[in-house]
CSV table of C-alpha atoms and ligand atoms in Angstrom, one decimal:
chain,number,residue,atom,x,y,z
V,1126,MET,CA,-49.9,-3.0,94.6
V,1127,HIS,CA,-50.6,-1.9,91.3
V,1128,PHE,CA,-49.0,1.2,89.7
V,1129,PRO,CA,-50.6,2.0,86.1
V,1130,THR,CA,-47.8,1.8,83.5
V,1131,PHE,CA,-46.8,5.1,81.9
V,1132,ASP,CA,-48.6,4.2,78.7
V,1133,ASP,CA,-51.7,3.4,80.6
V,1134,PHE,CA,-51.4,7.0,82.5
V,1135,TYR,CA,-50.5,8.9,78.7
V,1136,GLN,CA,-53.5,7.1,76.9
V,1137,ARG,CA,-55.7,8.3,79.8
V,1138,ILE,CA,-54.3,11.9,79.3
V,1139,LEU,CA,-54.7,11.7,75.8
V,1140,PHE,CA,-58.1,10.7,75.8
V,1141,LEU,CA,-59.3,13.2,78.5
V,1142,LEU,CA,-57.3,16.4,76.8
V,1143,PRO,CA,-59.7,17.0,73.8
V,1144,PHE,CA,-62.8,16.7,76.1
V,1145,ALA,CA,-60.9,19.1,78.6
V,1146,ALA,CA,-60.2,21.3,76.1
V,1147,ASN,CA,-63.9,21.6,74.6
V,1148,PHE,CA,-65.3,21.7,78.1
V,1149,ARG,CA,-63.4,24.7,78.7
V,1150,SER,CA,-63.7,26.7,75.6
V,1151,ASN,CA,-67.2,28.0,75.2
V,1152,GLU,CA,-68.8,26.2,78.2
V,1153,PHE,CA,-71.1,28.7,80.1
V,1154,ASP,CA,-73.9,27.4,82.6
V,1155,TYR,CA,-77.2,29.2,83.0
V,1156,GLN,CA,-77.5,27.6,86.5
V,1157,THR,CA,-74.6,29.7,87.6
V,1158,PRO,CA,-74.5,33.2,85.6
V,1159,ASP,CA,-72.9,34.9,88.4
V,1160,LEU,CA,-69.7,32.8,87.5
V,1161,TRP,CA,-69.6,34.2,83.9
V,1162,GLN,CA,-67.8,37.0,85.0
V,1163,PHE,CA,-64.5,35.2,86.0
V,1164,LYS,CA,-63.7,33.9,82.7
V,1165,HIS,CA,-65.5,36.7,80.8
V,1166,PRO,CA,-64.6,39.9,83.0
V,1167,GLN,CA,-67.3,42.1,80.6
V,1168,CYS,CA,-70.5,40.0,82.3
V,1169,GLY,CA,-69.5,41.7,85.4
V,1170,GLY,CA,-69.1,45.0,84.0
V,1171,PHE,CA,-71.3,48.2,82.7
V,1172,ASP,CA,-74.3,48.3,80.3
V,1173,GLN,CA,-75.5,44.7,80.6
V,1174,SER,CA,-78.6,42.9,79.1
V,1175,PRO,CA,-81.3,42.0,79.6
V,1176,ILE,CA,-83.1,44.6,81.7
V,1177,ALA,CA,-86.8,45.5,82.8
V,1178,ILE,CA,-88.9,48.0,80.6
V,1179,HIS,CA,-91.7,49.7,82.1
V,1180,ARG,CA,-93.4,52.1,79.9
V,1181,ARG,CA,-93.7,54.4,82.6
V,1182,LYS,CA,-90.0,54.8,83.0
V,1183,VAL,CA,-89.1,55.0,79.2
V,1184,ILE,CA,-88.6,58.3,77.4
V,1185,PRO,CA,-91.1,58.9,74.5
V,1186,LEU,CA,-89.0,59.8,71.4
V,1187,SER,CA,-89.8,60.8,68.1
V,1188,LEU,CA,-87.5,58.8,65.7
V,1189,PRO,CA,-87.5,57.7,62.0
V,1190,PRO,CA,-88.9,54.0,61.6
V,1191,LEU,CA,-86.3,51.2,61.4
V,1192,THR,CA,-85.5,50.3,57.8
V,1193,PHE,CA,-85.8,46.6,56.9
V,1194,GLY,CA,-83.6,46.4,54.0
V,1195,PHE,CA,-84.1,42.9,52.0
V,1196,TYR,CA,-86.2,41.6,54.9
V,1197,ASP,CA,-88.9,40.6,52.7
V,1198,GLU,CA,-86.9,38.9,49.8
V,1199,LEU,CA,-86.3,35.3,49.6
V,1200,PHE,CA,-83.3,33.7,50.8
V,1201,ASP,CA,-80.8,32.4,48.5
V,1202,ASP,CA,-80.3,29.3,50.4
V,1203,LEU,CA,-82.3,26.7,52.5
V,1204,VAL,CA,-82.2,27.7,56.3
V,1205,THR,CA,-80.4,25.2,58.6
V,1206,VAL,CA,-81.4,25.2,62.2
V,1207,LYS,CA,-79.0,23.9,64.7
V,1208,ASN,CA,-79.1,23.1,68.5
V,1209,SER,CA,-76.0,24.6,70.0
V,1210,GLY,CA,-76.4,23.2,73.3
V,1211,HIS,CA,-77.2,26.7,74.5
V,1212,THR,CA,-80.1,27.7,72.3
V,1213,VAL,CA,-81.4,26.9,68.5
V,1214,GLU,CA,-80.0,28.9,66.0
V,1215,PHE,CA,-79.7,29.9,62.2
V,1216,LYS,CA,-77.3,31.8,60.3
V,1217,VAL,CA,-79.0,34.2,58.2
V,1218,PRO,CA,-78.2,33.3,54.4
V,1219,SER,CA,-77.9,36.1,51.7
V,1220,THR,CA,-81.0,36.9,49.8
V,1221,ILE,CA,-81.5,36.5,46.0
V,1222,TYR,CA,-79.9,39.8,45.4
V,1223,GLY,CA,-76.9,38.6,47.0
V,1224,LEU,CA,-76.9,40.8,49.9
V,1225,LYS,CA,-78.1,39.9,53.5
V,1226,PRO,CA,-80.9,41.7,55.3
V,1227,TYR,CA,-80.0,44.5,57.1
V,1228,VAL,CA,-81.5,47.3,59.3
V,1229,SER,CA,-80.7,51.0,59.6
V,1230,GLY,CA,-82.7,54.0,60.9
V,1231,GLY,CA,-84.3,54.8,64.4
V,1232,LEU,CA,-81.2,55.6,66.3
V,1233,LEU,CA,-78.8,53.9,64.4
V,1234,GLN,CA,-75.8,55.5,62.4
V,1235,ASP,CA,-74.8,52.7,60.4
V,1236,PHE,CA,-76.0,49.9,58.3
V,1237,TYR,CA,-76.4,46.5,60.4
V,1238,GLU,CA,-76.5,43.2,58.6
V,1239,ALA,CA,-78.5,40.1,59.9
V,1240,GLU,CA,-76.2,37.3,61.1
V,1241,SER,CA,-78.1,35.0,63.0
V,1242,VAL,CA,-81.4,34.1,64.8
V,1243,HIS,CA,-81.9,32.4,68.1
V,1244,PHE,CA,-84.4,31.8,70.9
V,1245,HIS,CA,-84.6,31.9,74.7
V,1246,TRP,CA,-87.3,29.9,76.5
V,1247,GLY,CA,-88.0,28.7,80.1
V,1248,SER,CA,-89.8,25.4,81.3
V,1249,ARG,CA,-93.2,23.7,82.0
V,1250,LYS,CA,-92.9,25.7,85.1
V,1251,SER,CA,-91.4,29.1,84.0
V,1252,LYS,CA,-91.6,31.9,81.6
V,1253,GLY,CA,-88.9,32.2,79.1
V,1254,SER,CA,-88.2,35.8,78.0
V,1255,GLU,CA,-85.0,37.9,79.1
V,1256,HIS,CA,-86.6,41.1,78.7
V,1257,VAL,CA,-89.4,42.2,81.1
V,1258,LEU,CA,-91.8,44.2,79.7
V,1259,ASN,CA,-94.0,46.4,82.3
V,1260,GLY,CA,-93.5,43.9,84.9
V,1261,HIS,CA,-94.4,40.6,82.8
V,1262,TYR,CA,-92.0,37.9,81.5
V,1263,TYR,CA,-93.2,36.4,78.4
V,1264,ASP,CA,-92.9,32.9,77.3
V,1265,LEU,CA,-90.4,33.0,74.7
V,1266,GLU,CA,-87.9,35.7,73.3
V,1267,MET,CA,-86.5,35.9,69.8
V,1268,HIS,CA,-83.1,37.7,68.9
V,1269,ILE,CA,-82.5,38.6,65.6
V,1270,VAL,CA,-78.5,39.6,65.7
V,1271,HIS,CA,-76.9,42.0,63.2
V,1272,ARG,CA,-73.2,43.3,63.0
V,1273,ASN,CA,-72.2,46.7,62.0
V,1274,THR,CA,-71.3,46.6,58.3
V,1275,LYS,CA,-68.2,48.7,59.3
V,1276,TYR,CA,-66.8,45.6,60.7
V,1277,LEU,CA,-65.7,42.5,58.8
V,1278,THR,CA,-66.6,39.7,61.4
V,1279,PHE,CA,-68.8,39.5,64.4
V,1280,ASP,CA,-65.7,39.1,66.6
V,1281,GLU,CA,-64.3,42.4,65.5
V,1282,ALA,CA,-67.7,44.0,65.9
V,1283,LEU,CA,-67.8,42.9,69.8
V,1284,ASN,CA,-64.6,45.4,70.0
V,1285,TYR,CA,-66.5,48.3,69.4
V,1286,THR,CA,-69.6,50.3,71.3
V,1287,ASP,CA,-71.4,50.5,67.8
V,1288,GLY,CA,-70.6,46.9,66.9
V,1289,VAL,CA,-74.0,45.1,67.1
V,1290,THR,CA,-77.8,45.6,67.3
V,1291,VAL,CA,-80.1,42.9,68.3
V,1292,LEU,CA,-84.0,42.9,67.2
V,1293,ALA,CA,-85.9,41.5,70.2
V,1294,VAL,CA,-89.3,39.8,69.7
V,1295,LEU,CA,-91.6,38.5,72.6
V,1296,PHE,CA,-94.2,35.6,72.4
V,1297,LYS,CA,-96.9,34.8,74.7
V,1298,VAL,CA,-98.7,31.4,74.5
V,1299,VAL,CA,-102.1,31.0,73.0
V,1300,ARG,CA,-103.8,27.7,74.4
V,1301,HIS,CA,-106.7,27.5,71.9
V,1302,GLY,CA,-106.5,26.9,68.3
V,1303,PRO,CA,-103.0,27.0,66.5
V,1304,ALA,CA,-101.7,30.3,66.5
V,1305,PHE,CA,-101.3,31.9,62.8
V,1306,TYR,CA,-97.6,31.8,61.5
V,1307,GLN,CA,-95.9,33.3,58.5
V,1308,PRO,CA,-93.6,30.9,57.0
V,1309,GLY,CA,-90.2,31.8,58.8
V,1310,LEU,CA,-91.8,31.0,62.1
V,1311,ARG,CA,-93.9,27.9,61.2
V,1312,GLU,CA,-90.8,26.4,59.7
V,1313,ILE,CA,-88.4,27.2,62.5
V,1314,PHE,CA,-90.9,25.7,64.9
V,1315,ASN,CA,-91.6,22.6,63.1
V,1316,SER,CA,-87.7,22.0,63.0
V,1317,LEU,CA,-87.5,22.1,66.6
V,1318,LEU,CA,-88.8,18.2,66.8
V,1319,HIS,CA,-85.5,17.2,65.1
V,1320,LEU,CA,-83.2,19.0,67.0
V,1321,SER,CA,-83.3,17.3,70.4
V,1322,ASN,CA,-79.8,16.1,70.6
V,1323,PHE,CA,-76.7,18.9,71.1
V,1324,SER,CA,-75.3,19.8,67.8
V,1325,SER,CA,-78.0,18.2,65.7
V,1326,SER,CA,-79.3,20.4,62.8
V,1327,TYR,CA,-82.1,20.5,60.3
V,1328,THR,CA,-82.6,22.4,57.1
V,1329,VAL,CA,-86.1,23.5,56.6
V,1330,GLU,CA,-87.9,22.7,53.3
V,1331,GLU,CA,-89.1,26.0,52.3
V,1332,HIS,CA,-87.1,29.0,51.1
V,1333,LEU,CA,-88.0,31.7,53.6
V,1334,THR,CA,-87.8,35.7,54.2
V,1335,LEU,CA,-86.3,37.0,57.5
V,1336,GLY,CA,-89.3,39.2,57.6
V,1337,SER,CA,-91.5,36.4,58.1
V,1338,MET,CA,-89.9,35.6,61.4
V,1339,LEU,CA,-91.7,38.9,62.3
V,1340,GLY,CA,-94.8,37.6,61.5
V,1341,ASN,CA,-97.3,40.7,61.2
V,1342,LEU,CA,-95.4,42.7,63.9
V,1343,ASN,CA,-95.9,46.4,64.1
V,1344,ARG,CA,-92.2,46.8,63.1
V,1345,GLY,CA,-92.7,50.7,64.1
V,1346,ASN,CA,-93.3,50.4,68.0
V,1347,PHE,CA,-90.1,49.5,69.7
V,1348,TYR,CA,-88.0,50.1,72.9
V,1349,THR,CA,-84.2,50.9,72.2
V,1350,TYR,CA,-81.5,51.2,74.7
V,1351,LYS,CA,-77.6,50.4,75.0
V,1352,GLY,CA,-76.8,46.8,76.4
V,1353,SER,CA,-75.1,43.7,75.8
V,1354,LEU,CA,-74.8,40.3,74.4
V,1355,THR,CA,-76.9,38.5,77.3
V,1356,THR,CA,-74.4,35.2,76.6
V,1357,PRO,CA,-70.7,35.2,77.5
V,1358,PRO,CA,-68.7,37.4,76.7
V,1359,CYS,CA,-71.5,40.0,77.6
V,1360,SER,CA,-69.7,42.4,75.4
V,1361,PRO,CA,-71.4,45.9,76.1
V,1362,VAL,CA,-71.7,46.8,72.3
V,1363,VAL,CA,-75.5,46.0,71.6
V,1364,GLN,CA,-78.2,48.7,70.3
V,1365,TRP,CA,-81.3,46.7,71.5
V,1366,HIS,CA,-84.5,47.1,70.0
V,1367,VAL,CA,-87.2,45.6,71.9
V,1368,PHE,CA,-90.7,45.2,70.2
V,1369,ALA,CA,-93.9,46.6,72.2
V,1370,GLU,CA,-96.1,44.4,70.2
V,1371,VAL,CA,-95.8,40.6,71.6
V,1372,LEU,CA,-96.6,37.7,69.2
V,1373,PRO,CA,-98.9,34.6,69.8
V,1374,ILE,CA,-97.2,31.3,70.2
V,1375,TRP,CA,-99.3,27.9,70.3
V,1376,ILE,CA,-98.8,26.1,73.5
V,1377,GLN,CA,-97.8,22.9,71.1
V,1378,ASP,CA,-95.2,24.8,69.6
V,1379,LEU,CA,-93.8,26.1,73.0
V,1380,ALA,CA,-93.5,22.9,74.3
V,1381,LYS,CA,-91.3,21.9,71.6
V,1382,PHE,CA,-88.4,24.0,72.9
V,1383,TRP,CA,-88.9,22.3,76.4
V,1384,LEU,CA,-87.6,18.9,74.6
V,1385,LEU,CA,-84.3,19.8,73.7
V,1386,PHE,CA,-80.9,18.6,75.3
V,1387,ASP,CA,-77.8,20.4,76.1
V,1388,GLU,CA,-74.3,18.9,75.5
V,1389,ARG,CA,-74.5,16.9,78.6
V,1390,ARG,CA,-77.9,15.6,77.7
V,1391,ARG,CA,-79.3,17.6,80.3
V,1392,PRO,CA,-82.9,19.1,79.4
V,1393,LEU,CA,-82.1,22.7,77.8
V,1394,LEU,CA,-84.5,24.9,79.8
V,1395,ASN,CA,-84.6,28.3,81.2
V,1396,ASN,CA,-81.6,29.6,78.9
V,1397,THR,CA,-82.3,32.9,80.2
V,1398,ARG,CA,-79.7,35.3,81.9
V,1399,PRO,CA,-81.0,37.1,85.0
V,1400,LEU,CA,-82.3,41.0,84.9
V,1401,GLN,CA,-79.3,43.2,85.1
V,1402,SER,CA,-79.7,46.7,86.6
V,1403,GLN,CA,-80.5,49.7,84.5
V,1404,GLU,CA,-78.1,52.0,86.1
V,1405,ASN,CA,-78.3,55.5,84.7
V,1406,ARG,CA,-79.0,54.2,80.9
V,1407,LEU,CA,-82.1,55.6,79.3
V,1408,ILE,CA,-84.4,53.5,77.5
V,1409,PHE,CA,-86.5,55.3,74.5
V,1410,HIS,CA,-89.7,54.3,73.2
V,1411,ARG,CA,-90.2,55.2,69.5
V,1412,GLN,CA,-93.1,57.8,68.8
V,1413,PRO,CA,-94.0,58.3,65.2
V,1414,PHE,CA,-95.1,61.6,66.3
V,1415,LEU,CA,-93.6,64.1,68.5
V,1416,PRO,CA,-94.5,64.0,72.4
V,1417,LEU,CA,-90.6,65.3,73.1
V,1418,GLN,CA,-88.2,67.2,70.7
V,1419,PRO,CA,-84.7,66.0,70.2
V,1420,GLU,CA,-83.6,69.6,71.6
V,1421,GLN,CA,-85.8,68.7,74.7
V,1422,LEU,CA,-83.8,65.6,75.1
V,1423,GLN,CA,-80.5,67.0,74.8
V,1424,GLY,CA,-80.1,68.3,78.1
V,1425,LEU,CA,-81.5,64.9,79.1
V,1426,ILE,CA,-79.0,62.7,78.0
V,1427,TRP,CA,-75.5,64.0,78.5
V,1428,VAL,CA,-76.0,65.4,82.1
H,787,LIG,C1,-86.6,25.9,85.3
H,787,LIG,O1,-87.2,26.9,86.1
H,787,LIG,C2,-88.1,26.3,86.8
H,787,LIG,C3,-88.8,27.6,87.6
H,787,LIG,O2,-87.8,28.3,88.4
H,787,LIG,C4,-87.7,25.4,87.7
H,787,LIG,O3,-88.8,24.7,88.3
H,787,LIG,C5,-87.1,24.1,86.9
H,787,LIG,O4,-86.4,23.4,87.7
H,787,LIG,C6,-85.8,25.0,86.0
H,787,LIG,N1,-85.2,23.7,85.1
H,787,LIG,C7,-84.0,23.8,84.9
H,787,LIG,C8,-83.7,22.6,84.2
H,787,LIG,O5,-83.2,24.5,85.3
H,788,LIG,C1,-60.5,42.9,69.6
H,788,LIG,O1,-59.3,43.7,70.5
H,788,LIG,C2,-58.6,42.8,71.1
H,788,LIG,C3,-57.9,43.6,72.2
H,788,LIG,O2,-57.5,45.0,71.4
H,788,LIG,C4,-57.4,42.3,69.9
H,788,LIG,O3,-56.7,41.5,70.7
H,788,LIG,C5,-58.3,41.6,69.0
H,788,LIG,O4,-57.2,41.0,68.0
H,788,LIG,C6,-59.5,42.1,68.7
H,788,LIG,N1,-60.3,41.4,67.7
H,788,LIG,C7,-60.8,41.5,66.5
H,788,LIG,C8,-61.7,40.3,65.8
H,788,LIG,O5,-60.5,42.0,65.9
H,789,LIG,C1,-80.4,11.6,69.7
H,789,LIG,O1,-79.4,10.8,70.0
H,789,LIG,C2,-79.5,9.4,70.5
H,789,LIG,C3,-78.6,8.4,71.0
H,789,LIG,O2,-77.3,9.3,70.8
H,789,LIG,C4,-80.1,8.6,69.2
H,789,LIG,O3,-80.5,7.5,69.3
H,789,LIG,C5,-81.4,9.6,68.7
H,789,LIG,O4,-81.7,8.7,67.3
H,789,LIG,C6,-81.0,11.1,68.4
H,789,LIG,N1,-81.9,11.7,68.1
H,789,LIG,C7,-82.2,12.4,66.9
H,789,LIG,C8,-83.6,13.3,66.9
H,789,LIG,O5,-81.2,12.9,66.0
H,790,LIG,ZN1,-80.1,36.0,72.8
């Protein structure tokens, strides 16, 4: 019989430990979202996202528009897009004015600085939006994540109910002829072919603006509600803004998302969380004019 020597055993442990530690640290699996709550209790808690938004069940509300500060100014650095194993994302650089783009206005009480941009998608056989709009899943969903500037770091912001706001843009595939993109979307979609492996990154060649990630979207027409991050730790601290207008994406660009791989070299597909229940939350649809006055609404909100 053979017993491994202590050294043998010790060496194996040493070899396995870093892997095991890594494996536990930020691991979550889109195939088992029901298990997220065991390591991240907020995933099983209240005010979760995504949700279904239906135009007949939203409350029209006259609101000021969102203000897009520095959104249309050039970044002072090139954008580096990365395959994180769960998505493709980039950190938002400062603009040439030294400050990052921000949003305020609408229902927001504070200024929210853009931190990062990432995407959710499906597969050849399935749609990939997280939010459902008027009964439809769409092909792709982009999230622009912002931190309340009252808080110094994103981790700190996750501790406060007014910590984060996300702008969500839905995309619908067009099968004929290339869709017209502004430089931001064009460069990000082009970077995907370089990002197939987990942890790979690619620096785009052109200076971009954050606004050009929004294409020609109508920035004034959005739904807004209180929800959460759609990935662990699922912090219920997000004021969501889901734009009503849907942008086109060419089938050939959508297909590039389906070529990516995750940390375990499995195809990175269907990186979407299932719908969560709306419970007693209100969803507002911004109206530039006045179908319902704030006074009328007051009775509705805190009953
Ligand atoms: C993605 O979802 C589709 C539709 O539910 C399914 O057919 C496919 O196997 C899924 N792929 C992965 C890798 O989860
Ligand atoms: C968030 O709150 C927890 C619990 O109060 C605290 O332990 C942690 O340090 C806070 N994190 C940050 C980054 O402020
Ligand atoms: C991905 O990894 C494989 C093997 O590890 C390597 O051969 C390939 O060149 C990498 N692809 C890219 C685009 O970096
Ligand atoms: Zn997201």
